[in-house]
XYZ file of N, CA and C in Angstrom:
780
model
N -34.583 -36.056 18.540
C -33.931 -35.892 19.846
C -32.505 -35.371 19.639
N -32.139 -34.381 20.422
C -30.838 -33.742 20.269
C -29.805 -34.437 21.143
N -28.742 -34.927 20.514
C -27.685 -35.595 21.255
C -26.680 -34.571 21.751
N -26.260 -34.747 23.001
C -25.269 -33.850 23.587
C -24.096 -34.657 24.114
N -22.924 -34.042 24.058
C -21.725 -34.634 24.625
C -21.145 -33.632 25.616
N -20.314 -34.109 26.516
C -19.740 -33.223 27.538
C -18.261 -33.010 27.285
N -17.836 -31.758 27.357
C -16.423 -31.412 27.312
C -16.119 -30.641 28.576
N -15.368 -31.287 29.463
C -14.996 -30.677 30.742
C -16.222 -30.145 31.479
N -17.278 -30.961 31.530
C -18.469 -30.585 32.278
C -19.436 -29.710 31.513
N -19.062 -29.254 30.297
C -19.942 -28.410 29.500
C -20.577 -29.244 28.399
N -21.890 -29.096 28.204
C -22.581 -29.856 27.170
C -22.368 -29.205 25.811
N -22.163 -30.052 24.816
C -21.989 -29.579 23.454
C -22.763 -30.506 22.533
N -23.506 -29.961 21.603
C -24.337 -30.774 20.719
C -23.473 -31.582 19.757
N -24.079 -32.615 19.183
C -23.366 -33.463 18.226
C -22.895 -32.645 17.026
N -23.756 -31.724 16.563
C -23.394 -30.873 15.431
C -22.198 -29.981 15.769
N -22.217 -29.413 16.979
C -21.108 -28.554 17.404
C -19.832 -29.365 17.572
N -19.964 -30.573 18.119
C -18.804 -31.450 18.294
C -18.186 -31.792 16.944
N -19.040 -32.035 15.951
C -18.553 -32.336 14.601
C -17.815 -31.136 14.012
N -18.339 -29.936 14.263
C -17.702 -28.718 13.752
C -16.352 -28.488 14.414
N -16.292 -28.681 15.740
C -15.025 -28.533 16.466
C -14.006 -29.551 15.965
N -14.456 -30.775 15.716
C -13.567 -31.823 15.199
C -13.025 -31.443 13.823
N -13.889 -30.854 13.000
C -13.461 -30.406 11.671
C -12.427 -29.289 11.782
N -12.662 -28.344 12.684
C -11.704 -27.260 12.906
C -10.371 -27.806 13.397
N -10.435 -28.824 14.240
C -9.228 -29.489 14.740
C -8.445 -30.103 13.581
N -9.146 -30.791 12.682
C -8.507 -31.423 11.523
C -7.880 -30.381 10.601
N -8.579 -29.266 10.400
C -8.049 -28.189 9.553
C -6.776 -27.609 10.156
N -6.768 -27.441 11.482
C -5.587 -26.920 12.171
C -4.387 -27.846 11.980
N -4.629 -29.154 12.049
C -3.554 -30.135 11.849
C -2.969 -30.001 10.446
N -3.842 -29.904 9.446
C -3.387 -29.789 8.056
C -2.585 -28.505 7.850
N -3.092 -27.396 8.391
C -2.412 -26.110 8.232
C -1.054 -26.096 8.926
N -0.956 -26.779 10.078
C 0.285 -26.770 10.853
C 1.302 -27.783 10.344
N 0.841 -28.993 10.066
C 1.764 -30.098 9.791
C 2.001 -30.378 8.313
N 1.078 -29.942 7.465
C 1.208 -30.228 6.034
C 1.554 -28.967 5.240
N 0.847 -27.882 5.524
C 1.011 -26.660 4.741
C 1.914 -25.626 5.403
N 2.415 -25.921 6.598
C 3.265 -24.967 7.310
C 4.684 -24.921 6.763
N 5.346 -23.795 6.994
C 6.740 -23.598 6.587
C 7.582 -23.353 7.835
N 8.721 -24.027 7.930
C 9.629 -23.843 9.066
C 10.792 -22.956 8.631
N 10.991 -21.864 9.359
C 12.074 -20.925 9.070
C 13.115 -21.026 10.186
N 14.376 -21.303 9.855
C 15.398 -21.427 10.899
C 15.775 -20.082 11.517
N 16.002 -20.107 12.834
C 16.542 -18.954 13.560
C 17.798 -19.428 14.276
N 18.921 -18.771 14.010
C 20.207 -19.175 14.585
C 20.502 -20.643 14.274
N 20.118 -21.082 13.067
C 20.376 -22.452 12.649
C 19.437 -23.484 13.227
N 18.402 -23.039 13.943
C 17.459 -23.961 14.582
C 16.059 -23.776 13.995
N 15.278 -24.873 13.896
C 13.911 -24.777 13.348
C 12.943 -24.171 14.364
N 13.101 -22.866 14.606
C 12.402 -22.232 15.728
C 11.251 -21.319 15.329
N 10.965 -21.222 14.034
C 9.872 -20.349 13.606
C 9.022 -21.066 12.567
N 7.759 -21.291 12.913
C 6.836 -21.963 11.997
C 5.836 -20.945 11.455
N 5.783 -20.853 10.144
C 4.834 -19.950 9.497
C 3.659 -20.762 8.965
N 2.517 -20.587 9.573
C 1.309 -21.284 9.133
C 0.085 -20.547 9.680
N -1.079 -21.034 9.280
C -2.330 -20.423 9.725
C -3.125 -21.384 10.606
N -2.394 -22.229 11.347
C -3.052 -23.198 12.231
C -3.821 -22.522 13.359
N -3.471 -21.265 13.647
C -4.159 -20.525 14.709
C -5.610 -20.208 14.339
N -5.883 -20.052 13.053
C -7.216 -19.645 12.588
C -8.348 -20.529 13.103
N -8.325 -21.854 12.825
C -9.438 -22.696 13.284
C -9.549 -22.769 14.800
N -8.430 -22.607 15.506
C -8.467 -22.657 16.972
C -9.161 -21.414 17.529
N -8.862 -20.257 16.946
C -9.526 -19.021 17.368
C -11.027 -19.108 17.109
N -11.389 -19.613 15.946
C -12.807 -19.750 15.597
C -13.507 -20.717 16.546
N -12.829 -21.821 16.891
C -13.407 -22.788 17.838
C -13.657 -22.138 19.190
N -12.691 -21.331 19.661
C -12.843 -20.659 20.946
C -13.954 -19.629 20.941
N -14.032 -18.830 19.863
C -15.049 -17.782 19.767
C -16.453 -18.376 19.688
N -16.627 -19.395 18.871
C -17.957 -19.954 18.615
C -18.423 -20.930 19.689
N -17.497 -21.723 20.251
C -17.898 -22.828 21.125
C -17.372 -22.712 22.557
N -16.638 -21.639 22.853
C -16.200 -21.403 24.219
C -14.785 -21.865 24.505
N -14.227 -21.432 25.643
C -12.829 -21.728 25.972
C -12.527 -23.207 26.162
N -13.466 -23.971 26.740
C -13.215 -25.404 26.966
C -13.081 -26.145 25.641
N -14.018 -25.887 24.720
C -13.961 -26.526 23.402
C -12.714 -26.083 22.648
N -12.361 -24.786 22.751
C -11.162 -24.282 22.100
C -9.903 -24.917 22.650
N -9.864 -25.102 23.984
C -8.705 -25.719 24.630
C -8.510 -27.147 24.136
N -9.581 -27.934 24.158
C -9.480 -29.330 23.734
C -9.198 -29.441 22.237
N -9.737 -28.531 21.457
C -9.466 -28.512 20.023
C -7.970 -28.315 19.768
N -7.362 -27.351 20.471
C -5.936 -27.097 20.324
C -5.080 -28.238 20.826
N -5.455 -28.802 21.969
C -4.686 -29.898 22.556
C -4.681 -31.121 21.640
N -5.870 -31.497 21.171
C -5.988 -32.663 20.285
C -5.266 -32.410 18.964
N -5.376 -31.196 18.442
C -4.712 -30.858 17.178
C -3.203 -31.012 17.291
N -2.626 -30.592 18.411
C -1.177 -30.685 18.575
C -0.727 -32.133 18.756
N -1.443 -32.885 19.584
C -1.047 -34.277 19.844
C -1.203 -35.134 18.588
N -2.369 -35.058 17.941
C -2.581 -35.836 16.714
C -1.653 -35.360 15.598
N -1.437 -34.047 15.536
C -0.537 -33.501 14.526
C 0.871 -34.031 14.685
N 1.325 -34.150 15.928
C 2.666 -34.689 16.169
C 2.743 -36.155 15.761
N 1.693 -36.921 16.067
C 1.675 -38.343 15.693
C 1.719 -38.497 14.170
N 0.980 -37.644 13.463
C 0.926 -37.716 11.997
C 2.236 -37.251 11.361
N 2.760 -36.128 11.853
C 3.989 -35.573 11.281
C 4.776 -34.839 12.360
N 5.734 -35.518 13.005
C 6.500 -34.884 14.095
C 7.450 -33.790 13.624
N 7.670 -33.675 12.329
C 8.533 -32.643 11.740
C 9.951 -32.685 12.300
N 10.407 -33.879 12.613
C 11.797 -34.073 13.007
C 12.150 -33.701 14.431
N 11.177 -33.361 15.262
C 11.469 -32.968 16.637
C 10.837 -33.900 17.650
N 11.307 -33.810 18.892
C 10.739 -34.618 19.978
C 9.469 -33.950 20.504
N 8.574 -34.764 21.057
C 7.338 -34.220 21.627
C 7.658 -33.397 22.866
N 7.050 -32.204 22.961
C 7.286 -31.323 24.104
C 5.945 -30.794 24.600
N 5.569 -31.105 25.846
C 4.248 -30.709 26.373
C 4.009 -29.203 26.382
N 5.083 -28.409 26.479
C 4.929 -26.955 26.493
C 4.270 -26.437 25.227
N 4.644 -27.011 24.091
C 4.042 -26.589 22.827
C 2.576 -27.013 22.745
N 2.262 -28.165 23.342
C 0.863 -28.616 23.392
C 0.029 -27.647 24.226
N 0.599 -27.179 25.342
C -0.102 -26.224 26.204
C -0.401 -24.929 25.457
N 0.597 -24.398 24.739
C 0.377 -23.135 24.030
C -0.651 -23.293 22.899
N -0.633 -24.454 22.237
C -1.625 -24.695 21.180
C -3.027 -24.780 21.772
N -3.140 -25.439 22.924
C -4.441 -25.531 23.603
C -4.921 -24.151 24.043
N -4.010 -23.339 24.567
C -4.371 -21.984 24.997
C -4.745 -21.092 23.810
N -4.216 -21.414 22.630
C -4.574 -20.661 21.427
C -6.057 -20.796 21.102
N -6.665 -21.892 21.560
C -8.103 -22.062 21.399
C -8.891 -21.545 22.588
N -8.297 -21.641 23.781
C -9.008 -21.246 25.002
C -9.069 -19.731 25.185
N -7.953 -19.042 24.921
C -7.881 -17.597 25.158
C -8.932 -16.815 24.360
N -9.132 -17.104 23.061
C -10.191 -16.387 22.333
C -11.573 -16.573 22.956
N -11.848 -17.787 23.458
C -13.135 -18.038 24.103
C -13.308 -17.240 25.382
N -12.225 -17.116 26.154
C -12.266 -16.342 27.405
C -12.470 -14.856 27.104
N -11.701 -14.338 26.130
C -11.825 -12.922 25.771
C -13.223 -12.616 25.246
N -13.753 -13.521 24.427
C -15.083 -13.318 23.835
C -16.151 -13.131 24.905
N -15.966 -13.787 26.061
C -16.951 -13.692 27.146
C -16.965 -12.316 27.799
N -15.809 -11.667 27.848
C -15.691 -10.425 28.619
C -15.358 -9.197 27.769
N -15.253 -9.353 26.459
C -14.749 -8.257 25.623
C -15.700 -7.062 25.576
N -16.983 -7.283 25.819
C -17.939 -6.165 25.795
C -17.661 -5.140 26.889
N -16.897 -5.551 27.907
C -16.551 -4.638 29.000
C -15.350 -3.757 28.645
N -14.669 -4.090 27.552
C -13.461 -3.360 27.164
C -13.817 -2.257 26.171
N -13.381 -1.045 26.453
C -13.676 0.106 25.599
C -12.426 0.516 24.809
N -12.640 1.312 23.764
C -11.564 1.899 22.956
C -10.617 0.828 22.405
N -11.173 -0.171 21.747
C -10.372 -1.293 21.251
C -9.362 -0.865 20.189
N -9.728 0.087 19.335
C -8.790 0.534 18.294
C -7.524 1.101 18.920
N -7.692 1.913 19.967
C -6.536 2.511 20.641
C -5.700 1.428 21.315
N -6.358 0.475 21.950
C -5.638 -0.620 22.609
C -4.878 -1.451 21.582
N -5.504 -1.719 20.434
C -4.838 -2.489 19.377
C -3.597 -1.765 18.861
N -3.697 -0.448 18.687
C -2.540 0.341 18.251
C -1.450 0.348 19.313
N -1.864 0.386 20.572
C -0.902 0.350 21.672
C -0.126 -0.962 21.670
N -0.806 -2.059 21.362
C -0.131 -3.355 21.263
C 0.963 -3.309 20.196
N 0.647 -2.746 19.032
C 1.623 -2.658 17.943
C 2.803 -1.783 18.360
N 2.513 -0.671 19.041
C 3.571 0.221 19.521
C 4.491 -0.501 20.505
N 3.904 -1.256 21.432
C 4.696 -1.986 22.422
C 5.535 -3.081 21.771
N 4.975 -3.752 20.757
C 5.740 -4.762 20.023
C 6.951 -4.127 19.346
N 6.752 -2.951 18.761
C 7.846 -2.240 18.096
C 8.921 -1.835 19.101
N 8.486 -1.316 20.247
C 9.433 -0.954 21.311
C 10.199 -2.182 21.786
N 9.484 -3.295 21.935
C 10.120 -4.538 22.365
C 11.158 -5.010 21.374
N 10.854 -4.909 20.085
C 11.779 -5.347 19.042
C 13.088 -4.569 19.106
N 13.000 -3.232 19.152
C 14.213 -2.415 19.170
C 14.941 -2.510 20.507
N 14.201 -2.691 21.590
C 14.837 -2.876 22.901
C 15.700 -4.129 22.909
N 15.178 -5.213 22.333
C 15.938 -6.468 22.255
C 17.207 -6.273 21.433
N 17.101 -5.561 20.305
C 18.276 -5.321 19.461
C 19.336 -4.509 20.203
N 18.900 -3.519 21.001
C 19.855 -2.729 21.784
C 20.470 -3.561 22.904
N 19.664 -4.403 23.551
C 20.177 -5.263 24.622
C 21.222 -6.236 24.076
N 20.946 -6.795 22.895
C 21.883 -7.730 22.262
C 23.077 -7.009 21.633
N 23.020 -5.665 21.627
C 24.054 -4.819 21.034
C 24.193 -5.034 19.530
N 23.116 -5.532 18.914
C 23.088 -5.596 17.449
C 22.855 -4.199 16.896
N 22.158 -3.390 17.689
C 21.857 -2.006 17.328
C 22.446 -1.107 18.413
N 23.241 -0.126 18.021
C 23.832 0.771 19.020
C 24.148 2.121 18.376
N 24.359 3.104 19.252
C 24.660 4.463 18.791
C 26.091 4.811 19.182
N 26.843 5.336 18.216
C 28.225 5.743 18.463
C 28.480 7.071 17.742
N 28.846 8.098 18.527
C 29.087 9.437 17.968
C 27.880 9.950 17.181
N 26.711 9.777 17.784
C 25.439 10.245 17.207
C 25.075 9.535 15.901
N 25.716 8.403 15.631
C 25.416 7.608 14.432
C 24.869 6.255 14.870
N 23.777 5.842 14.248
C 23.150 4.561 14.576
C 23.800 3.455 13.753
N 24.225 2.394 14.453
C 24.885 1.266 13.797
C 24.061 -0.005 13.967
N 24.085 -0.842 12.919
C 23.573 -2.212 13.035
C 24.750 -3.136 12.756
N 25.169 -3.876 13.794
C 26.411 -4.633 13.679
C 27.564 -3.654 13.646
N 28.390 -3.734 12.604
C 29.504 -2.788 12.481
C 29.288 -1.800 11.337
N 28.040 -1.741 10.838
C 27.760 -0.870 9.698
C 26.825 0.270 10.102
N 27.165 1.507 9.721
C 26.262 2.635 10.014
C 24.990 2.538 9.173
N 23.879 2.962 9.765
C 22.593 2.900 9.069
C 22.319 4.232 8.386
N 21.979 4.166 7.116
C 21.687 5.358 6.325
C 20.474 6.098 6.888
N 20.539 7.433 6.867
C 19.450 8.263 7.393
C 18.142 7.984 6.657
N 18.234 7.783 5.355
C 17.037 7.496 4.551
C 16.366 6.214 5.042
N 17.173 5.201 5.363
C 16.644 3.931 5.862
C 15.977 4.110 7.219
N 16.564 4.969 8.065
C 15.976 5.248 9.381
C 14.608 5.911 9.219
N 14.535 6.900 8.312
C 13.260 7.593 8.066
C 12.223 6.627 7.501
N 12.649 5.778 6.563
C 11.741 4.795 5.959
C 11.217 3.822 7.010
N 12.109 3.381 7.896
C 11.710 2.474 8.979
C 10.696 3.143 9.900
N 10.938 4.428 10.219
C 10.015 5.175 11.086
C 8.634 5.294 10.441
N 8.602 5.522 9.125
C 7.319 5.631 8.407
C 6.576 4.297 8.430
N 7.318 3.211 8.203
C 6.709 1.874 8.219
C 6.153 1.549 9.601
N 6.917 1.883 10.642
C 6.462 1.628 12.013
C 5.209 2.439 12.334
N 5.189 3.691 11.885
C 4.004 4.526 12.100
C 2.787 3.919 11.400
N 3.020 3.393 10.196
C 1.932 2.752 9.453
C 1.414 1.531 10.201
N 2.323 0.762 10.800
C 1.916 -0.420 11.566
C 1.143 -0.034 12.823
N 1.581 1.052 13.471
C 0.877 1.510 14.670
C -0.546 1.953 14.325
N -0.689 2.551 13.143
C -2.013 3.001 12.692
C -2.805 1.891 12.004
N -2.194 0.710 11.864
C -2.828 -0.386 11.132
C -4.211 -0.771 11.665
N -4.419 -0.843 12.999
C -5.773 -1.150 13.486
C -6.824 -0.161 12.989
N -6.444 1.133 12.891
C -7.374 2.141 12.381
C -7.600 1.957 10.878
N -6.515 1.579 10.163
C -6.622 1.367 8.715
C -7.523 0.176 8.408
N -7.308 -0.932 9.138
C -8.134 -2.127 8.937
C -9.588 -1.830 9.278
N -9.794 -1.064 10.352
C -11.158 -0.681 10.725
C -11.819 0.140 9.621
N -11.056 1.053 9.035
C -11.582 1.908 7.963
C -11.963 1.081 6.738
N -11.134 0.071 6.427
C -11.355 -0.737 5.228
C -12.480 -1.756 5.390
N -12.626 -2.283 6.623
C -13.532 -3.420 6.812
C -14.744 -3.129 7.698
N -14.774 -1.962 8.352
C -15.812 -1.713 9.364
C -17.229 -1.746 8.801
N -17.418 -1.261 7.572
C -18.768 -1.242 7.001
C -19.300 -2.653 6.764
N -18.405 -3.557 6.399
C -18.815 -4.933 6.108
C -18.704 -5.824 7.332
N -17.716 -5.531 8.193
C -17.476 -6.348 9.384
C -17.473 -5.439 10.613
N -18.583 -5.375 11.316
C -18.708 -4.473 12.456
C -17.851 -4.904 13.646
N -17.440 -6.189 13.664
C -16.669 -6.693 14.801
C -15.169 -6.713 14.523
N -14.694 -5.886 13.582
C -13.290 -5.909 13.190
C -12.360 -5.599 14.362
N -12.705 -4.598 15.192
C -11.848 -4.243 16.331
C -11.801 -5.370 17.361
N -12.936 -6.005 17.562
C -13.015 -7.124 18.511
C -12.135 -8.287 18.055
N -12.228 -8.656 16.785
C -11.433 -9.765 16.256
C -9.946 -9.423 16.273
N -9.605 -8.184 15.910
C -8.199 -7.758 15.931
C -7.635 -7.891 17.349
N -8.418 -7.478 18.329
C -7.984 -7.563 19.728
C -7.799 -9.021 20.148
N -8.759 -9.876 19.813
C -8.679 -11.294 20.183
C -7.449 -11.946 19.561
N -7.232 -11.700 18.270
C -6.083 -12.293 17.575
C -4.772 -11.786 18.168
N -4.698 -10.477 18.429
C -3.464 -9.886 18.958
C -3.111 -10.446 20.327
N -4.061 -10.444 21.245
C -3.798 -10.946 22.601
C -3.414 -12.422 22.562
N -4.136 -13.200 21.771
C -3.837 -14.632 21.657
C -2.439 -14.851 21.101
N -2.088 -14.118 20.049
C -0.782 -14.287 19.405
C 0.355 -13.861 20.337
N 0.170 -12.741 21.029
C 1.223 -12.251 21.930
C 1.470 -13.239 23.067
N 0.401 -13.724 23.690
C 0.552 -14.636 24.833
C 1.137 -15.979 24.410
N 0.584 -16.561 23.351
C 0.984 -17.926 22.980
C 2.256 -17.968 22.142
N 2.306 -17.181 21.082
C 3.440 -17.268 20.162
C 4.659 -16.482 20.643
N 4.450 -15.213 21.000
C 5.591 -14.371 21.365
C 6.148 -14.685 22.749
N 5.281 -14.935 23.717
C 5.754 -15.153 25.088
C 5.979 -16.633 25.400
N 4.902 -17.415 25.428
C 5.025 -18.809 25.853
C 5.865 -19.646 24.895
N 5.558 -19.607 23.601
C 6.304 -20.431 22.650
C 7.775 -20.038 22.580
N 8.061 -18.732 22.659
C 9.458 -18.288 22.646
C 10.185 -18.782 23.892
N 9.509 -18.738 25.043
C 10.102 -19.257 26.278
C 10.375 -20.755 26.168
N 9.384 -21.504 25.675
C 9.556 -22.951 25.547
C 10.627 -23.300 24.515
N 10.742 -22.508 23.455
C 11.794 -22.737 22.461
C 13.176 -22.531 23.066
N 13.316 -21.482 23.879
C 14.608 -21.222 24.523
C 14.985 -22.355 25.471
N 13.982 -22.914 26.153
C 14.223 -24.060 27.041
C 14.523 -25.319 26.228
N 13.756 -25.537 25.179
C 13.865 -26.749 24.355
C 15.224 -26.834 23.659
N 15.691 -25.712 23.111
C 16.949 -25.705 22.367
C 18.146 -25.266 23.210
N 17.892 -24.832 24.454
C 18.988 -24.415 25.313
C 19.619 -23.099 24.883
N 18.826 -22.231 24.275
C 19.307 -20.919 23.836
C 18.594 -19.821 24.621
N 19.152 -18.615 24.569
C 18.546 -17.501 25.282
C 17.219 -17.073 24.674
N 16.341 -16.553 25.509
C 15.021 -16.077 25.081
C 15.145 -15.022 23.988
N 16.130 -14.131 24.132
C 16.284 -13.016 23.200
C 16.825 -13.444 21.840
N 17.357 -14.660 21.752
C 17.850 -15.161 20.461
C 16.700 -15.313 19.471
N 15.555 -15.784 19.978
C 14.417 -16.079 19.112
C 13.422 -14.920 18.983
N 13.416 -14.018 19.971
C 12.340 -13.028 20.055
C 12.262 -12.040 18.889
N 13.385 -11.428 18.436
C 13.262 -10.411 17.376
C 12.575 -10.920 16.110
N 12.982 -12.080 15.624
C 12.386 -12.627 14.395
C 10.909 -12.938 14.592
N 10.554 -13.380 15.784
C 9.156 -13.721 16.058
C 8.295 -12.455 16.160
N 8.872 -11.362 16.681
C 8.140 -10.089 16.716
C 7.901 -9.578 15.295
N 8.938 -9.652 14.452
C 8.789 -9.220 13.063
C 7.700 -10.019 12.351
N 7.661 -11.325 12.622
C 6.638 -12.180 12.010
C 5.240 -11.759 12.448
N 5.123 -11.312 13.703
C 3.808 -10.918 14.225
C 3.224 -9.730 13.464
N 4.093 -8.852 12.907
C 3.614 -7.715 12.124
C 2.799 -8.170 10.910
N 3.149 -9.349 10.387
C 2.448 -9.881 9.215
C 1.304 -10.792 9.626
N 1.583 -11.680 10.595
C 0.620 -12.732 10.928
C -0.618 -12.202 11.652
N -0.462 -11.209 12.522
C -1.624 -10.687 13.262
C -2.652 -10.043 12.323
N -2.253 -9.107 11.439
C -3.255 -8.542 10.515
C -3.860 -9.587 9.580
N -3.022 -10.499 9.052
C -3.526 -11.530 8.144
C -4.533 -12.439 8.833
N -4.190 -12.899 10.037
C -5.102 -13.758 10.792
C -6.400 -13.030 11.117
N -6.288 -11.741 11.438
C -7.488 -10.945 11.738
C -8.433 -10.900 10.544
N -7.889 -10.572 9.383
C -8.711 -10.469 8.171
C -9.335 -11.816 7.816
N -8.548 -12.888 7.920
C -9.060 -14.223 7.576
C -10.139 -14.688 8.554
N -9.944 -14.411 9.848
C -10.968 -14.779 10.839
C -12.264 -14.019 10.558
N -12.148 -12.727 10.224
C -13.335 -11.931 9.889
C -14.108 -12.547 8.722
N -13.385 -12.893 7.662
C -14.024 -13.457 6.469
C -14.662 -14.810 6.769
N -13.925 -15.664 7.495
C -14.418 -17.022 7.774
C -15.623 -16.995 8.704
N -15.552 -16.185 9.775
C -16.675 -16.144 10.722
C -17.930 -15.575 10.066
N -17.766 -14.588 9.197
C -18.933 -14.047 8.484
C -19.530 -15.106 7.558
N -18.674 -15.879 6.894
C -19.149 -16.956 6.017
C -19.891 -18.017 6.812
N -19.356 -18.346 7.989
C -20.014 -19.344 8.840
C -21.396 -18.867 9.268
N -21.510 -17.575 9.613
C -22.808 -17.034 10.013
C -23.808 -17.079 8.860
N -23.327 -16.786 7.657
C -24.205 -16.830 6.488
C -24.680 -18.252 6.211
N -23.759 -19.216 6.325
C -24.109 -20.613 6.067
C -25.070 -21.166 7.108
N -24.986 -20.610 8.332
C -25.884 -21.072 9.397
C -27.207 -20.305 9.385
N -27.346 -19.387 8.434
C -28.591 -18.635 8.308
C -28.732 -17.521 9.314
N -27.622 -17.138 9.980
C -27.683 -16.058 10.960
C -27.488 -14.720 10.258
N -27.981 -13.666 10.888
C -27.787 -12.327 10.347
C -26.354 -11.883 10.578
N -25.782 -11.250 9.568
C -24.446 -10.701 9.724
C -24.545 -9.346 10.401
N -23.371 -8.792 10.726
C -23.351 -7.483 11.388
C -23.952 -6.399 10.493
N -23.838 -6.570 9.180
C -24.386 -5.584 8.256
C -25.904 -5.692 8.205
N -26.417 -6.924 8.317
C -27.848 -7.152 8.185
C -28.626 -6.808 9.444
N -27.937 -6.784 10.595
C -28.636 -6.566 11.867
C -29.094 -5.126 11.981
């Protein structure tokens, strides 16, 4: 006889509940034990970890409700186990819960979205525009007599060209990842899109807003460093989710995208 449990009115099997619980535990370990805190403006405002991975997988495999509860429980239990020197703030719990729910919601409707590679590249382009716009607004970056300055120092032309090449490479990154992984992972564009949208909404927008409220600092104080971090974390999370989900399918005896 198959035992079922209910999560927000949705039935989930005992086996699935155990898997979601395991993903929740992994998220806690990745966030509270293996995570690194990087100070911004002297404040512990940037956490580098892979706690998002199990939450995305929970949302994709078990739906938005299971993903939401997985994230919520992971944040609350994680705080009880290791508060990391800060006070409990419900806003961070909400964003962690949404980190599990958003992938589940996107997974339901993503088949209706076309040209994912182009959309993924557009996201990277907009992030780059946002980064430099913030620097110009803060007047950290400005132009004087046709010379680009950062702070009070002129920027070398070679450095400007190198930066432009790196940015172009990042904009083309969704196409590069697709080229490298598409034969083995047919859903690479889908996963890249899910990770990007989830990261932008939860980490760049909501968490940055809550950090500015929590520490009493301006939104733009935290945003540039968090955008730069997204250049690394989004591709890494995408690749890791691809590898983990394919492994899970193999262990469950399901056909992979290559085998279908």
